[in-house]
Amino acid sequence: MAGDGFVLLKRKGKITLENRKLRYGLIGCGMIARIKHMKGVAAYKDEVEVVAFCDIIRERAENYAREFGAPGAKVYTDYRELLKDTSIDAVIVATPNRSHSFITIDSLEAGKHVLCEKPMAKTYAEAKAMVDAVKRTGKVLTIGYQNRYRNDVQYVKAACETDDFGEIYSAKAHAIRRRKVPTWGVFLDEYEQGGGPLIDIGTHALDLTLWCMDNYEPHMVAGSVYHKLGKQTHTGNALGDWDPEKMTVEDSAFGYITMKNGASIYLEASWALNTLDEKEAKFTLCGTKGGVDFNDGVRINTVKHDKMIVEKPNIYLEGVPMAEPPKDMAVEMEARIFIDAITKGMPVVVKPEQAMVVTQILEAIYESGKTGKAVYLD
Ligand SMILES: NC(=O)c1ccc[n+]([C@@H]2O[C@H](COP(=O)([O-])OP(=O)(O)OC[C@H]3O[C@@H](n4cnc5c(N)ncnc54)[C@H](O)[C@@H]3O)[C@@H](O)[C@H]2O)c1
């Protein structure tokens, strides 16, 4: 840091940065790093720079350093070496699921703030160890559930907070694709990822549902997990045929969750299901005053003047002539919230304790799918 005129002020344990950019390290230089995190950094390039890149495939880290790095950005193949650089304030963990927990914990212990990709971890025990590490180190940790920052989701969350739906006692979390199995990276590998569509996209849908219900107290989980299409060929998959030899994860999974307050959630997750009812990163809420779904944009149903009505907020200004539709700023918001948490001590929106409960429920669905028995979490 010498020679750059940096000033680091400590205020009540929070670090406030003045006259310098935050220094990030990126661990895992793959798809999500490119399409999300490097865009998030670019949106705040006056405040953040990426000074170190790590990937077990050196060439990837080198390419990212060239394309996205600050001048003189360093390249590593072992994240532990990156963590030794005391000038790095924060890391983004964008590796496969297996390493989220240990890389995050090591990073927190090394004094870095962490934005870790979803799912938080493969297991509840791993996720809990991450939460414990946050408590121990006092560093910021948040998880990459960027769907929370979509304009439509923000609208529904605001409606939940003003109690528009009353007590939400029935919900569905949707993560259904007809034929869109991810064929890059290690998504088909049970050991690396901990599972297939349930842990990959079911995690987003469940996160949104719990967040809008503001209910993180699961009671019982029952699940069914299917390996029915994984060995098929000529699949019609939108991302090209998957390799049946490599497909060790489920192709669909379904869970029924009851909460301590009596509310229930049905979670459906698939990368490949013979259905025309595709819905991803969406949810349905039913409360005592009204309900909401995303079946034709946001649709709110309630009763007014003794009649059933449907309200359709025009969030994206559809059909409004000459109007520029508002863009979803989910990527930028995620990046902004992380920066503000580090520099101003503001709370993160995706709290690690919340993401931990998502992981706990998903793990219980997998367990129930194996044993055929319900799993009780209290
Ligand atoms: N938030 C979202 O909507 C979203 C979308 C896609 C993926 N993801 C998550 O991001 C993570 C990565 O997914 P991806 O699609 O970018 O995969 P990817 O395969 O494209 O990238 C992962 C990269 O991590 C590298 N890597 C593996 N182990 C490593 C280690 N120990 N240290 C350093 N680098 C390592 C790999 O070589 C690879 O380059 C996954 O956890 C996935 O669930 C999130």
Coordinates of C-alpha atoms and ligand atoms in Angstrom, one line a residue, residues 27-33 36 54-57 60 94-97 99-100 103 117-119 144 146 184-187 193 200 204, ligand 1:
I27 CA -11.0 -16.8 -6.3
G28 CA -12.5 -18.9 -9.1
C29 CA -12.3 -17.3 -12.5
G30 CA -15.2 -18.9 -14.2
M31 CA -18.6 -18.1 -15.7
I32 CA -20.3 -16.4 -12.8
A33 CA -17.2 -14.3 -12.0
K36 CA -21.7 -11.1 -12.6
C54 CA -6.8 -17.2 -8.4
D55 CA -7.9 -20.3 -10.3
I56 CA -6.6 -23.8 -10.1
I57 CA -6.2 -23.4 -13.9
R60 CA -7.9 -18.6 -16.5
A94 CA -16.8 -18.1 -7.1
T95 CA -15.5 -21.6 -7.1
P96 CA -17.7 -24.8 -7.2
N97 CA -19.8 -25.5 -4.2
S99 CA -14.9 -25.2 -1.6
H100 CA -17.2 -22.4 -0.6
I103 CA -12.2 -20.9 1.3
E117 CA -21.4 -17.4 -4.4
K118 CA -24.6 -19.4 -3.8
P119 CA -25.3 -21.9 -2.4
G144 CA -24.6 -14.2 -4.0
Q146 CA -28.7 -11.5 -6.5
W184 CA -19.9 -26.4 -18.4
G185 CA -17.7 -26.7 -15.3
V186 CA -18.6 -29.4 -12.7
F187 CA -22.3 -28.9 -12.3
Q193 CA -21.4 -29.5 -6.2
D200 CA -28.1 -25.1 -7.9
H204 CA -32.4 -19.3 -5.4
Ligands
LIG1 N1 -25.6 -16.4 -8.4 C1 -25.9 -17.1 -9.5 O1 -27.0 -17.0 -10.0 C2 -24.9 -18.2 -10.0 C3 -25.0 -18.6 -11.3 C4 -24.1 -19.5 -11.7 C5 -23.2 -20.1 -10.9 N2 -23.2 -19.7 -9.5 C6 -22.2 -20.3 -8.6 O2 -20.9 -19.9 -8.8 C7 -20.0 -20.9 -8.6 C8 -19.2 -21.2 -9.8 O3 -20.0 -21.4 -10.9 P1 -19.5 -21.1 -12.4 O4 -20.7 -21.3 -13.3 O5 -18.8 -19.8 -12.4 O6 -18.5 -22.3 -12.6 P2 -17.2 -22.4 -13.5 O7 -16.8 -23.8 -13.6 O8 -17.4 -21.6 -14.7 O9 -16.1 -21.6 -12.6 C9 -15.5 -22.1 -11.5 C10 -14.0 -21.8 -11.5 O10 -13.5 -22.1 -10.2 C11 -12.2 -22.7 -10.5 N3 -11.8 -23.5 -9.2 C12 -12.3 -24.7 -8.8 N4 -11.8 -25.0 -7.6 C13 -11.0 -23.9 -7.3 C14 -10.2 -23.6 -6.1 N5 -10.1 -24.5 -5.1 N6 -9.5 -22.5 -6.1 C15 -9.5 -21.6 -7.2 N7 -10.3 -21.8 -8.3 C16 -11.0 -23.0 -8.3 C17 -12.4 -23.6 -11.7 O11 -11.2 -23.9 -12.3 C18 -13.3 -22.6 -12.5 O12 -12.5 -21.8 -13.4 C19 -20.9 -22.1 -8.2 O13 -20.9 -22.3 -6.8 C20 -22.3 -21.8 -8.7 O14 -23.3 -22.3 -7.9 C21 -24.0 -18.7 -9.1

